[in-house]
PDB file of C-alpha atoms in Angstrom:
ATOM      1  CA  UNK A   1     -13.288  10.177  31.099  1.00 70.00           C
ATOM      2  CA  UNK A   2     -16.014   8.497  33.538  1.00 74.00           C
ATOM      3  CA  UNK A   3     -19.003   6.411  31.933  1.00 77.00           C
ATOM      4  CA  UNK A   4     -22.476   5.484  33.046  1.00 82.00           C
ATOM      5  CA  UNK A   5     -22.153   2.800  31.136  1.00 90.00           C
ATOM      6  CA  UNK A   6     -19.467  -0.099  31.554  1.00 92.00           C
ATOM      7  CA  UNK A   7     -20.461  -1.445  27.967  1.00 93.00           C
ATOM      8  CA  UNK A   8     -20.016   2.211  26.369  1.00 92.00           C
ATOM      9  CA  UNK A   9     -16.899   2.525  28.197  1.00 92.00           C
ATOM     10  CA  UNK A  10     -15.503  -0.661  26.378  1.00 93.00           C
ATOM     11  CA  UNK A  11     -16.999  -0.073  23.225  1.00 93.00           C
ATOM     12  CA  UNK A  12     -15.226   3.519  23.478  1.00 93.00           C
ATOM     13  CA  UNK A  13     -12.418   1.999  24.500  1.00 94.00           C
ATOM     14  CA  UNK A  14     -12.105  -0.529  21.643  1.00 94.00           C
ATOM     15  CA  UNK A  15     -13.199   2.431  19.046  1.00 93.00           C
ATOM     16  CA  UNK A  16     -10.392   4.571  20.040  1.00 94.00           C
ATOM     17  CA  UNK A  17      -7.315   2.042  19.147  1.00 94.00           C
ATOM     18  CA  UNK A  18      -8.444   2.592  15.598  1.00 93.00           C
ATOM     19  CA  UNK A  19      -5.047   5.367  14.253  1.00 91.00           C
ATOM     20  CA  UNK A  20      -6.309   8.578  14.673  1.00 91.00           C
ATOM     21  CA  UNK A  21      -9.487   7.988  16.321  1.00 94.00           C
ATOM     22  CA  UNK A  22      -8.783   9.540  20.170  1.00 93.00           C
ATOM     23  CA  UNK A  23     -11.531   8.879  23.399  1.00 92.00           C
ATOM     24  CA  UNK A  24     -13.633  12.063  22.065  1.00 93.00           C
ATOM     25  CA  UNK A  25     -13.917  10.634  18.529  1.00 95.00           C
ATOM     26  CA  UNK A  26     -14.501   7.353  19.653  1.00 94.00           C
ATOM     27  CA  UNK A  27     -17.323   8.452  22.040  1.00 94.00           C
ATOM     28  CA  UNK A  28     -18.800  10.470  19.549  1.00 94.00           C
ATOM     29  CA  UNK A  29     -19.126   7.561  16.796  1.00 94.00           C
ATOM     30  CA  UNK A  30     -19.873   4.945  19.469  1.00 93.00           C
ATOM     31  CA  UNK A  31     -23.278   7.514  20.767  1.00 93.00           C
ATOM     32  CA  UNK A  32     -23.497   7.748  16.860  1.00 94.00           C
ATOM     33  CA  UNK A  33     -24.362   3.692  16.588  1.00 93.00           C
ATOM     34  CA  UNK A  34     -26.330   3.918  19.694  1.00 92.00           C
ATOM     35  CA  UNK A  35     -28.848   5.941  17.905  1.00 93.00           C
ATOM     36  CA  UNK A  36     -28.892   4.282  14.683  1.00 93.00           C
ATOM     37  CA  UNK A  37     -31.294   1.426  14.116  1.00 93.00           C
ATOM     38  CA  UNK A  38     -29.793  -1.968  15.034  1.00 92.00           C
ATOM     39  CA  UNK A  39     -29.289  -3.131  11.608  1.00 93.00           C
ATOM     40  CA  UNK A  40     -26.698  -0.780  11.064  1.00 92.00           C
ATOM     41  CA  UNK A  41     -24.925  -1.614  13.640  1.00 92.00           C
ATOM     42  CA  UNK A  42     -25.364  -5.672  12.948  1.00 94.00           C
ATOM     43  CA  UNK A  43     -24.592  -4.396   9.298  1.00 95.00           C
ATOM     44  CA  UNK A  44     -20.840  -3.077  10.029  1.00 93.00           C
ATOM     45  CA  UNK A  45     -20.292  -5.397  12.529  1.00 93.00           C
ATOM     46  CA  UNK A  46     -20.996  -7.991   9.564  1.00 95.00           C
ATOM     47  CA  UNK A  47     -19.335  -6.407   7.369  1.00 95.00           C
ATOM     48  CA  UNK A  48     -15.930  -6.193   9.272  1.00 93.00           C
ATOM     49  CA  UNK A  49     -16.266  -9.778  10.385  1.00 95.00           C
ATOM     50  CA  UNK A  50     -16.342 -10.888   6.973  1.00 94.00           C
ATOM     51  CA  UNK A  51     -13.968  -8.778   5.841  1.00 93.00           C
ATOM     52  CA  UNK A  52     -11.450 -10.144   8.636  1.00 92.00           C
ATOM     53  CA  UNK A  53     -11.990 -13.732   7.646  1.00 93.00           C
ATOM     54  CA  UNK A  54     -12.237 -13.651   4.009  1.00 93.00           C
ATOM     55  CA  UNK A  55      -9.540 -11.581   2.712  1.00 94.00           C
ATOM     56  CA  UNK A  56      -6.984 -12.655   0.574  1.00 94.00           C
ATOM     57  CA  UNK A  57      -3.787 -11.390  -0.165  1.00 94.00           C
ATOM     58  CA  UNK A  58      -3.136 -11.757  -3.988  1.00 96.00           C
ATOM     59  CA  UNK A  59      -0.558 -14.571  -4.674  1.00 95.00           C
ATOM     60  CA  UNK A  60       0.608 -13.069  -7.841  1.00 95.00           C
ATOM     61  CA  UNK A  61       1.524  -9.204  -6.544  1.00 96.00           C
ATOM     62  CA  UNK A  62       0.481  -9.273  -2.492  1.00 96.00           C
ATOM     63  CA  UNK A  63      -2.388  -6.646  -3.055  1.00 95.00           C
ATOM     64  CA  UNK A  64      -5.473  -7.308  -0.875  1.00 94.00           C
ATOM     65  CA  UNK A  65      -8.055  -9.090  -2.717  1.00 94.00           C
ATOM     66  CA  UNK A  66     -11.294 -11.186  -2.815  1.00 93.00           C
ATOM     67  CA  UNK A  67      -9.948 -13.631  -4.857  1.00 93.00           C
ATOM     68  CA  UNK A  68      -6.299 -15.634  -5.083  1.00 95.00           C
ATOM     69  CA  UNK A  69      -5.373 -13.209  -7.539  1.00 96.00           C
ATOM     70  CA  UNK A  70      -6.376  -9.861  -7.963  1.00 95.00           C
ATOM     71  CA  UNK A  71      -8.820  -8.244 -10.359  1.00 95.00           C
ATOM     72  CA  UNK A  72      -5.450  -6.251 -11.484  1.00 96.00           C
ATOM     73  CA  UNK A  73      -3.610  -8.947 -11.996  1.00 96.00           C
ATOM     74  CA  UNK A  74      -6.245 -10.977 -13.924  1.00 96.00           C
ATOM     75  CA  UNK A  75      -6.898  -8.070 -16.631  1.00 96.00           C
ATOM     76  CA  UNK A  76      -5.471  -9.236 -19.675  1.00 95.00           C
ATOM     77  CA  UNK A  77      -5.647  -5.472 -20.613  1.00 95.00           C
ATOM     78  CA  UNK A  78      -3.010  -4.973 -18.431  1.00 96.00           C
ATOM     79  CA  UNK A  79       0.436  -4.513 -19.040  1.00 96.00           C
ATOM     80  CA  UNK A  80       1.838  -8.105 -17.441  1.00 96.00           C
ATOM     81  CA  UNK A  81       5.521  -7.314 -18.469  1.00 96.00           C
ATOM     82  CA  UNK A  82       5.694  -3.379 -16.308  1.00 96.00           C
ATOM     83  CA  UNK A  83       5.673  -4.221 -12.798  1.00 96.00           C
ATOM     84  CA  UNK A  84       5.107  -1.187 -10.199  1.00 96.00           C
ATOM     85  CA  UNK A  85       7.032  -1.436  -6.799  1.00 96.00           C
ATOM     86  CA  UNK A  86       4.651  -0.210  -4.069  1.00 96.00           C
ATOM     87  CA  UNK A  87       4.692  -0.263  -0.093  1.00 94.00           C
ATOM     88  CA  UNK A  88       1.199  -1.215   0.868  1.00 93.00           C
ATOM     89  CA  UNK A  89      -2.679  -1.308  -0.957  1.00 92.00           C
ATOM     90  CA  UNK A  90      -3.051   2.477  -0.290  1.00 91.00           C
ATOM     91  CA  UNK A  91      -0.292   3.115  -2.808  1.00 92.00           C
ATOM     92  CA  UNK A  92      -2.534   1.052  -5.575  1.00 94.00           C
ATOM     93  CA  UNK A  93      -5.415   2.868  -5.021  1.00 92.00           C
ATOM     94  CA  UNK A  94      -3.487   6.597  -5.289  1.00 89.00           C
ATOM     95  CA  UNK A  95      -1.746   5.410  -8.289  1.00 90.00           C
ATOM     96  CA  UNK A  96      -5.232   3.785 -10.109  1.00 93.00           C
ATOM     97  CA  UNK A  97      -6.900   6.990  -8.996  1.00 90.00           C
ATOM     98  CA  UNK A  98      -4.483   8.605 -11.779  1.00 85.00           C
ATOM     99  CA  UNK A  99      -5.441   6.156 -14.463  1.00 87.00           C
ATOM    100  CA  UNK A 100      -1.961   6.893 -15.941  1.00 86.00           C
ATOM    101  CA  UNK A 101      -0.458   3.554 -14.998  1.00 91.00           C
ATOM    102  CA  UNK A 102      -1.747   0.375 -17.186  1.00 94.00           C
ATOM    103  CA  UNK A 103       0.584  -2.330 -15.873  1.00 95.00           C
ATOM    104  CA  UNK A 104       0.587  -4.612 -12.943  1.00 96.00           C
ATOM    105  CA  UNK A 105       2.054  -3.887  -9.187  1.00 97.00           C
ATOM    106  CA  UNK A 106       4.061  -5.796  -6.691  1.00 97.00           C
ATOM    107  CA  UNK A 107       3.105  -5.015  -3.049  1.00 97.00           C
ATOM    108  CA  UNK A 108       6.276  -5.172  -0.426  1.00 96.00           C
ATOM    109  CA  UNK A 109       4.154  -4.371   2.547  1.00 94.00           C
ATOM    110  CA  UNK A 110       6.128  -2.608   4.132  1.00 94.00           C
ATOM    111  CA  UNK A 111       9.950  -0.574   3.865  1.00 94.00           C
ATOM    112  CA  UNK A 112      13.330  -1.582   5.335  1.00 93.00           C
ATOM    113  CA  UNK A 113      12.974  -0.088   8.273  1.00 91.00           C
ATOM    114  CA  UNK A 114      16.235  -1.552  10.884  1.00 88.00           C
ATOM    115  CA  UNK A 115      14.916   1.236  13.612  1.00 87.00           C
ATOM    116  CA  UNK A 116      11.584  -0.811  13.396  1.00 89.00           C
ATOM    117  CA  UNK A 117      13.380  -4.181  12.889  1.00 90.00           C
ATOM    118  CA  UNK A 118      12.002  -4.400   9.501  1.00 92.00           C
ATOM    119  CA  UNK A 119      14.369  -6.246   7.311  1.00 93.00           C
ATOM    120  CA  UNK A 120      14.228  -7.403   4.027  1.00 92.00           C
ATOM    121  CA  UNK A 121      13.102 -10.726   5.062  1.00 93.00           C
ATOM    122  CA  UNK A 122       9.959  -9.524   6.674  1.00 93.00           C
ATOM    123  CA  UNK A 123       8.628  -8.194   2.522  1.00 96.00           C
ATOM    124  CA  UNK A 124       7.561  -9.437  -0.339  1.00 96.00           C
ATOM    125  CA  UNK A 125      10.895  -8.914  -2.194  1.00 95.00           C
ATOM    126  CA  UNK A 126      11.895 -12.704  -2.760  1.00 94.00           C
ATOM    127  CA  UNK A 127       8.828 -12.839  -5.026  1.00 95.00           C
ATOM    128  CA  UNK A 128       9.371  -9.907  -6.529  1.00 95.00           C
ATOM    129  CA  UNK A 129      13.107 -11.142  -7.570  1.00 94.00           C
ATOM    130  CA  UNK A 130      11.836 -14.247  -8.855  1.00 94.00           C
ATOM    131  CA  UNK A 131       9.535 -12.694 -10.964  1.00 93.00           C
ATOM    132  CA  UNK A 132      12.416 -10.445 -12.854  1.00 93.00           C
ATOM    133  CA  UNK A 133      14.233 -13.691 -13.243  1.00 91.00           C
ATOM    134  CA  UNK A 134      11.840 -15.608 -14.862  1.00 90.00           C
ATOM    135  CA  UNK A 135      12.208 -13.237 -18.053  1.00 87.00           C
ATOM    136  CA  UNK A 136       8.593 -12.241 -18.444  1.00 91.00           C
ATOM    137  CA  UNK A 137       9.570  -8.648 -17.141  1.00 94.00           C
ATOM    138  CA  UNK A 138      10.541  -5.473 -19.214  1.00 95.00           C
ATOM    139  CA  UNK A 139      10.655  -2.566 -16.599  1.00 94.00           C
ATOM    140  CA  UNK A 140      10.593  -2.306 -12.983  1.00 94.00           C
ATOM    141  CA  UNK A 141       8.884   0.799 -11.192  1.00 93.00           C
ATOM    142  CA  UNK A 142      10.127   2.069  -7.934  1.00 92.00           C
ATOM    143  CA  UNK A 143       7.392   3.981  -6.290  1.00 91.00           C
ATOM    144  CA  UNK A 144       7.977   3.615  -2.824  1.00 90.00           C
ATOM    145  CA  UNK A 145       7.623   6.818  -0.535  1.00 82.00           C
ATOM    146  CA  UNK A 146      11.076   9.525  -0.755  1.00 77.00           C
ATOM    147  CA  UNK A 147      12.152   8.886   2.775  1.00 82.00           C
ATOM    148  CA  UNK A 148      15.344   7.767   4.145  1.00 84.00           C
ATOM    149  CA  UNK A 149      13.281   3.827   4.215  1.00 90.00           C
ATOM    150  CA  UNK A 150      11.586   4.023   0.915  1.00 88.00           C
ATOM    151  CA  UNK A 151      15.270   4.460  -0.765  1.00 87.00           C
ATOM    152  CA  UNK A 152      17.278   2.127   0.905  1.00 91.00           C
ATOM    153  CA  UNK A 153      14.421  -0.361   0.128  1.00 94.00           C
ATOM    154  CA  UNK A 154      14.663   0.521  -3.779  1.00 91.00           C
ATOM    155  CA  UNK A 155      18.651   0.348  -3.476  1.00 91.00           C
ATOM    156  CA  UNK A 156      18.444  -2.939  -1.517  1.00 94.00           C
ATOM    157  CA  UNK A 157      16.203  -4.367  -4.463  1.00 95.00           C
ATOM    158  CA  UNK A 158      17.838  -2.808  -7.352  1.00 92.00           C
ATOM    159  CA  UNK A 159      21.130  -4.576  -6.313  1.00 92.00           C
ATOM    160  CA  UNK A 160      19.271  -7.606  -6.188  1.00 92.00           C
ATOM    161  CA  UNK A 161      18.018  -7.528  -9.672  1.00 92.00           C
ATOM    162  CA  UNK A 162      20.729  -4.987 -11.296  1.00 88.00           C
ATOM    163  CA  UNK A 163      22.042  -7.801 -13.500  1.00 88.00           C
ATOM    164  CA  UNK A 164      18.807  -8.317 -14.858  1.00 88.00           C
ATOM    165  CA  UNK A 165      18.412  -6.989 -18.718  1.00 87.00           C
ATOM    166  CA  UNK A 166      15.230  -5.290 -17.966  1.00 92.00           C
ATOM    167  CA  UNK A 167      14.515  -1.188 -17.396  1.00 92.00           C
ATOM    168  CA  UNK A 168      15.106  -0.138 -13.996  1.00 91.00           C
ATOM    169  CA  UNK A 169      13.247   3.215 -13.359  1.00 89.00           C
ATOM    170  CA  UNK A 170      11.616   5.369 -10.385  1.00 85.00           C
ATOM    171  CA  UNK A 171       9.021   7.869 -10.502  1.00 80.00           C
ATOM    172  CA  UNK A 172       9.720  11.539 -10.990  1.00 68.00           C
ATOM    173  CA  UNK A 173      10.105  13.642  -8.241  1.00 60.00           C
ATOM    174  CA  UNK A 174       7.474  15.450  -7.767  1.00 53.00           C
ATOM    175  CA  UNK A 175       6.529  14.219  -5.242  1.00 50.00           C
ATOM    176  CA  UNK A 176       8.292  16.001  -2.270  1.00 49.00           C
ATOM    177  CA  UNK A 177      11.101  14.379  -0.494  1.00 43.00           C
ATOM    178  CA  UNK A 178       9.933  12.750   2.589  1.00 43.00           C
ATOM    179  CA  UNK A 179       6.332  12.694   1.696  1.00 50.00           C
ATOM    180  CA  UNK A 180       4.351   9.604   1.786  1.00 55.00           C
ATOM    181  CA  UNK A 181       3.174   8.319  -1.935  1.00 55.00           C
ATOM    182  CA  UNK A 182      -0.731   8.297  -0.498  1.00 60.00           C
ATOM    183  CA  UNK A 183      -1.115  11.640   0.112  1.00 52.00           C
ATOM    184  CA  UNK A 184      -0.071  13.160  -3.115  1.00 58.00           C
ATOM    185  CA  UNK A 185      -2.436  14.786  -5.244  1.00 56.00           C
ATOM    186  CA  UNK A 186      -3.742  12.408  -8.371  1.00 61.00           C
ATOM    187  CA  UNK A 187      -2.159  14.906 -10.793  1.00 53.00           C
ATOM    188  CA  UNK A 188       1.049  14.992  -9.737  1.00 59.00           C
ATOM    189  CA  UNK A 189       1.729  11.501  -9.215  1.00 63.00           C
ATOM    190  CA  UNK A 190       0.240  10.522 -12.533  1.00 63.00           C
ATOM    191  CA  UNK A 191       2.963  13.182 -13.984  1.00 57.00           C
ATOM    192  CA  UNK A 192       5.501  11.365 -11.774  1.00 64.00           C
ATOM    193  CA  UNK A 193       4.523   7.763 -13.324  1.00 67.00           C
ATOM    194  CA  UNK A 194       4.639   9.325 -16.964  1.00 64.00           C
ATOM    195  CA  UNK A 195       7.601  11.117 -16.274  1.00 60.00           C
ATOM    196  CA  UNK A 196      10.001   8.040 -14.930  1.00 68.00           C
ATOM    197  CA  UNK A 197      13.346   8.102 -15.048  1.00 61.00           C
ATOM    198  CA  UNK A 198      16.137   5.775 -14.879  1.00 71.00           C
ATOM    199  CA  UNK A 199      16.507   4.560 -11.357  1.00 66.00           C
ATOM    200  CA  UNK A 200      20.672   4.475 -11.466  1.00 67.00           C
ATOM    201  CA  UNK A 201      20.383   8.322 -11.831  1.00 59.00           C
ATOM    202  CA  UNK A 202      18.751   9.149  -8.929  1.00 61.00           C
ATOM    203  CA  UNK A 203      22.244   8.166  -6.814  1.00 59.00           C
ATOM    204  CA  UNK A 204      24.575   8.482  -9.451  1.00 55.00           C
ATOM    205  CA  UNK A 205      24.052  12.372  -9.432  1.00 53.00           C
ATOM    206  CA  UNK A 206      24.014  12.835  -5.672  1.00 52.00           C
TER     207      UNK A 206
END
């Protein structure tokens, strides 16, 4: 793709590492800008500079936040003692979307992954542990992704806490094996939080 223009070229160029967004995209959006007034573009630039330095990750569950903990975790509405086992802050979002779930989440950030070199090490799961052990949790909530990595994550962590006196369960499936949690439609995965069922069943029957 040749430019006139060594800065459009590098502004296209910088545009199209974003996932998804491919030279044609990125030229499009980048022409976009160009004919906006400057204050937009001073606007996002802002806005993603800000967002870069002043994030916080949520030292009570991992979930990106503005504050040290999260406005989820700091609702005393919320249900302290359920705890909801999630890969990333997408998975949040598509599971408040269904407004079915009224407890509090633990973010992994990521899934045992050993193709990826992803171990257990590399997520939140030492926190997560700590938390069943302290006794202020009733039930733990696997909702990780049904792929080969979301389940040996939930294995890996319910052998971890399977001593623990608490209710160990995973949502419904239905959500199709091998789909990703953040792409399922609201109403099925709010069916699939309702509908939980004991976690030791899902590889006892196989």
């Amino acid at each position: 793709m040749e430019f006139s223009s060594k800065l459009i070229e590098k502004a296209v160029n910088e545009m199209s590492q974003l996932p998804g967004i491919g030279k044609r995209t990125a030229l499009r959006l980048v022409l976009h800008l160009l004919k906006q007034p400057k204050e937009r573009t001073t606007f996002l630039s802002q806005a993603l500079l800000n967002m870069r330095e002043d994030i916080k990750f949520c030292e009570s569950c991992h979930n990106i936040s503005d504050t040290q903990i999260c406005e989820i975790c700091a609702n005393p509405i919320r249900n302290h003692e359920t705890i909801c086992i999630v890969e990333d802050i997408r998975d949040v979002m598509a599971i408040e979307n269904t407004g079915q779930f009224k407890g509090i989440y633990h973010v992994l950030g990521g899934k045992i992954s050993p193709i990826e070199g992803v171990g257990p090490n590399q997520l939140n799961i030492s926190s997560l542990v700590a938390k069943v052990k302290s006794g202020n949790v009733s039930e733990i909530i696997f909702a990780l992704s049904s792929t080969m990595e979301g389940d040996t994550t939930n294995f890996y962590i319910y052998k971890q806490i399977a001593d623990s006196e608490i209710i160990i369960s995973t949502i419904a499936r239905g959500i199709s094996v091998g789909d990703e949690l953040e792409y399922a439609d609201e109403i099925t995965l709010g069916r699939s939080i309702l509908h939980r069922v004991p976690f030791e069943k899902t590889f006892k029957n196989n």
